[in-house]
CSV table of C-alpha atoms in Angstrom, one decimal:
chain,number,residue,atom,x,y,z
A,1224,UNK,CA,0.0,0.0,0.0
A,1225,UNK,CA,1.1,3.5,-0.7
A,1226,UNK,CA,2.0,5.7,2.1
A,1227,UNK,CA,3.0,8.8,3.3
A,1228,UNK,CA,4.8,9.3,6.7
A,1229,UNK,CA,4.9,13.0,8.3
A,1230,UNK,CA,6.7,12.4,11.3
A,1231,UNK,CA,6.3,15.9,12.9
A,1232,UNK,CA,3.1,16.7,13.9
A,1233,UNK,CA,4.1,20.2,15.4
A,1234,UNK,CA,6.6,22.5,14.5
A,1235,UNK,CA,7.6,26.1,15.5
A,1236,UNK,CA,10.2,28.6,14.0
A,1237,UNK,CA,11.0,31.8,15.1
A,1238,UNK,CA,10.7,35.1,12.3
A,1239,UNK,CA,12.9,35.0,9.6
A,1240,UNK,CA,14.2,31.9,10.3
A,1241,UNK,CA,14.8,28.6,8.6
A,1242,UNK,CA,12.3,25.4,8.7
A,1243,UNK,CA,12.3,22.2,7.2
A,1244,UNK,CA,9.1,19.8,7.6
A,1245,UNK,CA,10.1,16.6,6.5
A,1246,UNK,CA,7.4,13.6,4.5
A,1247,UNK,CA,8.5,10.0,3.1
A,1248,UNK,CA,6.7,7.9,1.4
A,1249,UNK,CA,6.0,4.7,-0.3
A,1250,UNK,CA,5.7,3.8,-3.9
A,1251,UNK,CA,6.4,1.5,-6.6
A,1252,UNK,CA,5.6,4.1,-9.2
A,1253,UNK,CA,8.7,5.3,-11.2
A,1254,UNK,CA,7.3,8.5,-12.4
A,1255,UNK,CA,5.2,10.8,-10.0
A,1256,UNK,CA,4.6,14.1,-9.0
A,1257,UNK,CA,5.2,15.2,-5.4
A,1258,UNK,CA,3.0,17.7,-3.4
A,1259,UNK,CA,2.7,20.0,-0.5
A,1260,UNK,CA,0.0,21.9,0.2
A,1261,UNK,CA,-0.6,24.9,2.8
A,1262,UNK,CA,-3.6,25.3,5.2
A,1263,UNK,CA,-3.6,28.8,7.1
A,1264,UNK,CA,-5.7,28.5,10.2
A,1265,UNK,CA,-9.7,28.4,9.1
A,1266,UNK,CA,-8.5,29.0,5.4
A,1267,UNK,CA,-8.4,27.5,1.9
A,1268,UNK,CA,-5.9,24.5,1.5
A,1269,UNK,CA,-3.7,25.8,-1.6
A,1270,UNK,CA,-0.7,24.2,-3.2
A,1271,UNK,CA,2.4,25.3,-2.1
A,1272,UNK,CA,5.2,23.5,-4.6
A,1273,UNK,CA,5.3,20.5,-6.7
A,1274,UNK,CA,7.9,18.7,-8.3
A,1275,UNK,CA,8.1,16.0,-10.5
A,1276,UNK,CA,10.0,12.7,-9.8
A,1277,UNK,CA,12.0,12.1,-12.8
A,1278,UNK,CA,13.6,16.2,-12.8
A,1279,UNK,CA,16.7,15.4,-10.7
A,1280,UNK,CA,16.6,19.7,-9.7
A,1281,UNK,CA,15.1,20.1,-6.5
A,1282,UNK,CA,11.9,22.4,-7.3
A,1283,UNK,CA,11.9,26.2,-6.2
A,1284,UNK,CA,8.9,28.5,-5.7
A,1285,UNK,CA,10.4,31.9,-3.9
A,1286,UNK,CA,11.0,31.2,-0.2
A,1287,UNK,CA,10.1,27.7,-0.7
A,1288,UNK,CA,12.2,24.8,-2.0
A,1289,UNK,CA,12.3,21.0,-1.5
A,1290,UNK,CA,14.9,18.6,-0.8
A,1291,UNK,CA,14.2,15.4,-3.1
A,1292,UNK,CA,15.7,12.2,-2.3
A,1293,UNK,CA,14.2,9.8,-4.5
A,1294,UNK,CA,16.5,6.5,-3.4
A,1295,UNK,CA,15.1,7.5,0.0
A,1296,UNK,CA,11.8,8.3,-1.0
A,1297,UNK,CA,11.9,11.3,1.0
A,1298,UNK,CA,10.7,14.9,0.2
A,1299,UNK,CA,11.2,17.4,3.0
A,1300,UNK,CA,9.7,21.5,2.3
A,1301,UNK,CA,12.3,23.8,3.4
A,1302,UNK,CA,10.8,27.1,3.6
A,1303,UNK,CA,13.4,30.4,3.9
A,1304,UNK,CA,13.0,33.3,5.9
A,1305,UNK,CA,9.9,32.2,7.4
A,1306,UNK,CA,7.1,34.8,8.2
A,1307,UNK,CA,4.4,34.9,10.2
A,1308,UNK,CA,1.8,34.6,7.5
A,1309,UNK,CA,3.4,31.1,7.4
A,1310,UNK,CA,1.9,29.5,10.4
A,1311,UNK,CA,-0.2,27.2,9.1
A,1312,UNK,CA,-0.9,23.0,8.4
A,1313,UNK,CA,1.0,21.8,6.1
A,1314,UNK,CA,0.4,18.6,4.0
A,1315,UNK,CA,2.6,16.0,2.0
A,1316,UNK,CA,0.8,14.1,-0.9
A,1317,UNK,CA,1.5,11.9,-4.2
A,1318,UNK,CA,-0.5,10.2,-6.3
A,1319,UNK,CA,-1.6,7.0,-5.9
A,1320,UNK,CA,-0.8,4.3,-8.6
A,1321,UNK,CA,-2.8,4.3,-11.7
A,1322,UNK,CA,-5.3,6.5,-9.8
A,1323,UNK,CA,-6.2,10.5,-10.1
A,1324,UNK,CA,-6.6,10.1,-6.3
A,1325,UNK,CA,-3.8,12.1,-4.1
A,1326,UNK,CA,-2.6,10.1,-0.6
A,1327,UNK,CA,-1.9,12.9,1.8
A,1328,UNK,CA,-0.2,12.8,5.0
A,1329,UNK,CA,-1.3,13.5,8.5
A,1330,UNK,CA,0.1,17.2,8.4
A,1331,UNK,CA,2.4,19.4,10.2
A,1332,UNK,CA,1.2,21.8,12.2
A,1333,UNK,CA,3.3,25.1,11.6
A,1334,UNK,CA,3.6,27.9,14.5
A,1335,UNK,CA,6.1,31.4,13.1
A,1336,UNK,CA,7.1,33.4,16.1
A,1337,UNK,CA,7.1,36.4,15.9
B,148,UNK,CA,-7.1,31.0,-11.6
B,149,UNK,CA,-8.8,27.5,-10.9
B,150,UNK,CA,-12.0,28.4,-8.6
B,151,UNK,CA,-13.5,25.8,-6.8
B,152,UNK,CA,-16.8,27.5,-4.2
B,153,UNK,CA,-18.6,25.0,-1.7
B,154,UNK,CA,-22.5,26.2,-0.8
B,155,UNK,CA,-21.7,27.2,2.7
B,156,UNK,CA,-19.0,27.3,5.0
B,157,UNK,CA,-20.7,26.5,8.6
B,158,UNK,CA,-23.8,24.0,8.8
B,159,UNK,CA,-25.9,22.8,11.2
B,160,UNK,CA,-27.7,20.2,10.9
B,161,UNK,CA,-29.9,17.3,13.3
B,162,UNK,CA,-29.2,13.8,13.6
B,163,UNK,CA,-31.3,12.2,10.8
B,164,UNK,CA,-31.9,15.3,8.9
B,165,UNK,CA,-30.8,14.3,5.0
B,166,UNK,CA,-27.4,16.8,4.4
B,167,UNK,CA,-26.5,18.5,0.7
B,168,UNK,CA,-23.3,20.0,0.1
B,169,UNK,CA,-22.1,21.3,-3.1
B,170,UNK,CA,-19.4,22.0,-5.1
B,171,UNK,CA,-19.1,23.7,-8.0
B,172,UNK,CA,-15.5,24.6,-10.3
B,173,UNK,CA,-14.9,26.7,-13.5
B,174,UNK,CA,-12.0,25.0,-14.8
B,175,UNK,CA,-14.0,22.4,-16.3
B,176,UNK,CA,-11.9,19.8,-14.6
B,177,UNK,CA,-12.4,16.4,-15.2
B,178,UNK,CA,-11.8,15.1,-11.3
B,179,UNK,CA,-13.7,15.9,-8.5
B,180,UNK,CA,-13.0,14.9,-4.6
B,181,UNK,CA,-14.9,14.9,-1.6
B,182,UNK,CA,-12.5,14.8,1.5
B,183,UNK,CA,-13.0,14.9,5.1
B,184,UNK,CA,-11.1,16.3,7.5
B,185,UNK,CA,-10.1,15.7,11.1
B,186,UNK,CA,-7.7,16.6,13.9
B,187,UNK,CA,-4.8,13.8,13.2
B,188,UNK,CA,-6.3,11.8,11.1
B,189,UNK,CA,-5.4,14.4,7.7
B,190,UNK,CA,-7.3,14.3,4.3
B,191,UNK,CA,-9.4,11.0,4.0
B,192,UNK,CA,-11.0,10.5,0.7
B,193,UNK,CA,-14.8,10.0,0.8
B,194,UNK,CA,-15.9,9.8,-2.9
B,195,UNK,CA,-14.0,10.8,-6.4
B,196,UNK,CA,-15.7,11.2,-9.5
B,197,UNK,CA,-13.7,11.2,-13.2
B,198,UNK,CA,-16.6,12.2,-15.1
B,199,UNK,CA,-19.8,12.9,-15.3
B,200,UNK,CA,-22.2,10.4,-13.9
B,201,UNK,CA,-18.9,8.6,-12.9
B,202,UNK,CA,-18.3,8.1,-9.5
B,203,UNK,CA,-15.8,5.8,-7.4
B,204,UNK,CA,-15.8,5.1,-3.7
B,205,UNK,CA,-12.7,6.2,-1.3
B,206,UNK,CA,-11.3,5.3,1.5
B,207,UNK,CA,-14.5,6.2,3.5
B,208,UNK,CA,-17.5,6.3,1.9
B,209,UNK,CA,-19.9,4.1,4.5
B,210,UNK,CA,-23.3,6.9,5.2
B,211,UNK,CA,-22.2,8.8,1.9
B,212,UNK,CA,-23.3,9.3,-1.3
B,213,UNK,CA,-22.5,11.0,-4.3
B,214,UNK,CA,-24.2,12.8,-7.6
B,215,UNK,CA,-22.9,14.3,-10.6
B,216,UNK,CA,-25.0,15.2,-12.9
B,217,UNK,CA,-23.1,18.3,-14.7
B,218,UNK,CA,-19.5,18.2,-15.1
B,219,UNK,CA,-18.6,21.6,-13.2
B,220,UNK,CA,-20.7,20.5,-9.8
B,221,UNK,CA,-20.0,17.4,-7.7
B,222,UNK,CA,-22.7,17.3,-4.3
B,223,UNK,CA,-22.2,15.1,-1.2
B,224,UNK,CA,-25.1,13.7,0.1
B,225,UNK,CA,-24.9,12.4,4.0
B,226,UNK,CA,-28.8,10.5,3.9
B,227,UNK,CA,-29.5,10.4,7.5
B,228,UNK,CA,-26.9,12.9,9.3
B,229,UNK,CA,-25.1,11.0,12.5
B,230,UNK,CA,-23.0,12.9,15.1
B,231,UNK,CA,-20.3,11.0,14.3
B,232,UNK,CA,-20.2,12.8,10.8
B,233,UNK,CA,-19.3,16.4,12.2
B,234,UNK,CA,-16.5,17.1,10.3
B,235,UNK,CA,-14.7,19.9,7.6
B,236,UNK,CA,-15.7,18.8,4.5
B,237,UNK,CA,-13.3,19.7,1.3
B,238,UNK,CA,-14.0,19.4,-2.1
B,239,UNK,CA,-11.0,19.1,-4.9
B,240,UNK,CA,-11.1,18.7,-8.5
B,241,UNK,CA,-8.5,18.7,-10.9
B,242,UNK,CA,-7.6,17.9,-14.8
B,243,UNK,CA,-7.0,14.5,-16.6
B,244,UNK,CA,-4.6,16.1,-18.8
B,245,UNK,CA,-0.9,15.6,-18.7
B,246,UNK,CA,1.4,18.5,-18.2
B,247,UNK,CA,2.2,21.3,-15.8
B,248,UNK,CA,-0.9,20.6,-14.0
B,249,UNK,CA,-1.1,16.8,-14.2
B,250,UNK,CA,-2.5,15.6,-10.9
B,251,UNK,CA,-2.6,19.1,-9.0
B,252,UNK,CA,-5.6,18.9,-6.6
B,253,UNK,CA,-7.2,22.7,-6.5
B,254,UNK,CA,-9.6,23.0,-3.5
B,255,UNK,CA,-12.5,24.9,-2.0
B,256,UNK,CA,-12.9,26.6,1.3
B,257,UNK,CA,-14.4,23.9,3.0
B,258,UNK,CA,-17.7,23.6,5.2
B,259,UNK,CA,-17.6,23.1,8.4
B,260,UNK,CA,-20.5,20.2,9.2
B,261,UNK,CA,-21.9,20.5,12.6
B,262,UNK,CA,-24.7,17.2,13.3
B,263,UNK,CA,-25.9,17.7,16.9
């Protein structure tokens, strides 16, 4: 069965500082596409950065960037200079074989400090 | 921009009563999700639906039911509301197609389900 493994439940970071928020997973796909999505307290759950299995170059979107270890099936969200409009859940997901459907993880839970 | 709208974001409902929630996007997206969502359990998929008057169960779909009859709107239906189905409710869709967007959920606000 496919999986995906958030091991932190909670997380806090103080302003301007450095985070990373870690996910594995499990799959015997060879070419998938990688999610995390963002969940600010009683707001809309949008997507945050993707990246595609088979690009070897870690994706990038601004402050955001992901470490991809594919042999270790491991995806981790680093996100830069962190502000306080980043508190929020945050959620791992990749599609499930031959399916449309996405497998999310359990979330991290995302406190900035001001 | 991909807009996906849910009818209401708070309900209240009885236990028994039958529940409607709706979901409509514009990007005439072939995939629509209903999730539920609780405190550490994450995103569990209720029902999905790849086309119109196509529907699929997920992981949770026991005093659920689905309908969709147009392809932009995708309704939840809970037959005889039980307590144990207060929840946040999330609806997704997405495209078939293969590219940029291949597999990228888009979601809706949400609506929060009370059944006392």
């Amino acid at each position: 069965a496919q999986t995906v493994t958030q091991s932190q439940p909670e997380m806090s970071v103080q302003e301007a500082e450095t985070v990373t928020l870690s996910c594995t997973y499990d799959t015997s796909e060879n070419n998938y596409y990688l999610f995390w999505y963002k969940q600010p307290p009683s707001r809309q759950m949008i997507l945050v950065i993707r990246q595609e299995a088979y690009k070897q170059q870690n994706a990038t979107e601004n402050r955001f960037s992901v470490n991809f270890q594919k042999a270790a099936k491991s995806f981790s969200l680093k996100i830069s200079d962190s502000q306080l409009g980043d508190t929020a859940m945050y959620f791992c997901a990749f599609p499930r074989a031959g399916s449309y459907q996405l497998t999310f993880g359990k979330g991290t839970k995302l406190s900035v400090i001001p | 921009d991909v807009k996906v709208t849910q009818s209401s974001r708070y309900l209240v409902k009885r236990t028994g009563e039958k529940v409607f929630l709706e979901c409509v996007q514009d990007m005439d997206h072939e995939n629509m999700f209903w999730y539920r969502q609780d405190p550490g359990l994450g995103l569990r998929l209720i029902y999905f639906s790849y086309d119109v008057k196509m529907k699929e169960k997920g992981d949770i779909p026991e005093g659920y039911s689905v309908s969709r009859e147009k392809k932009e709107r995708f309704s939840l239906i809970l037959e005889s509301a039980s307590t144990n189905q207060t929840s946040m409710y999330l609806c997704a869709s997405s495209s078939h197609s293969s590219g940029r967007d291949t597999d990228t959920q888009y979601f809706g606000p949400g609506t929060r389900l009370t059944v006392l």
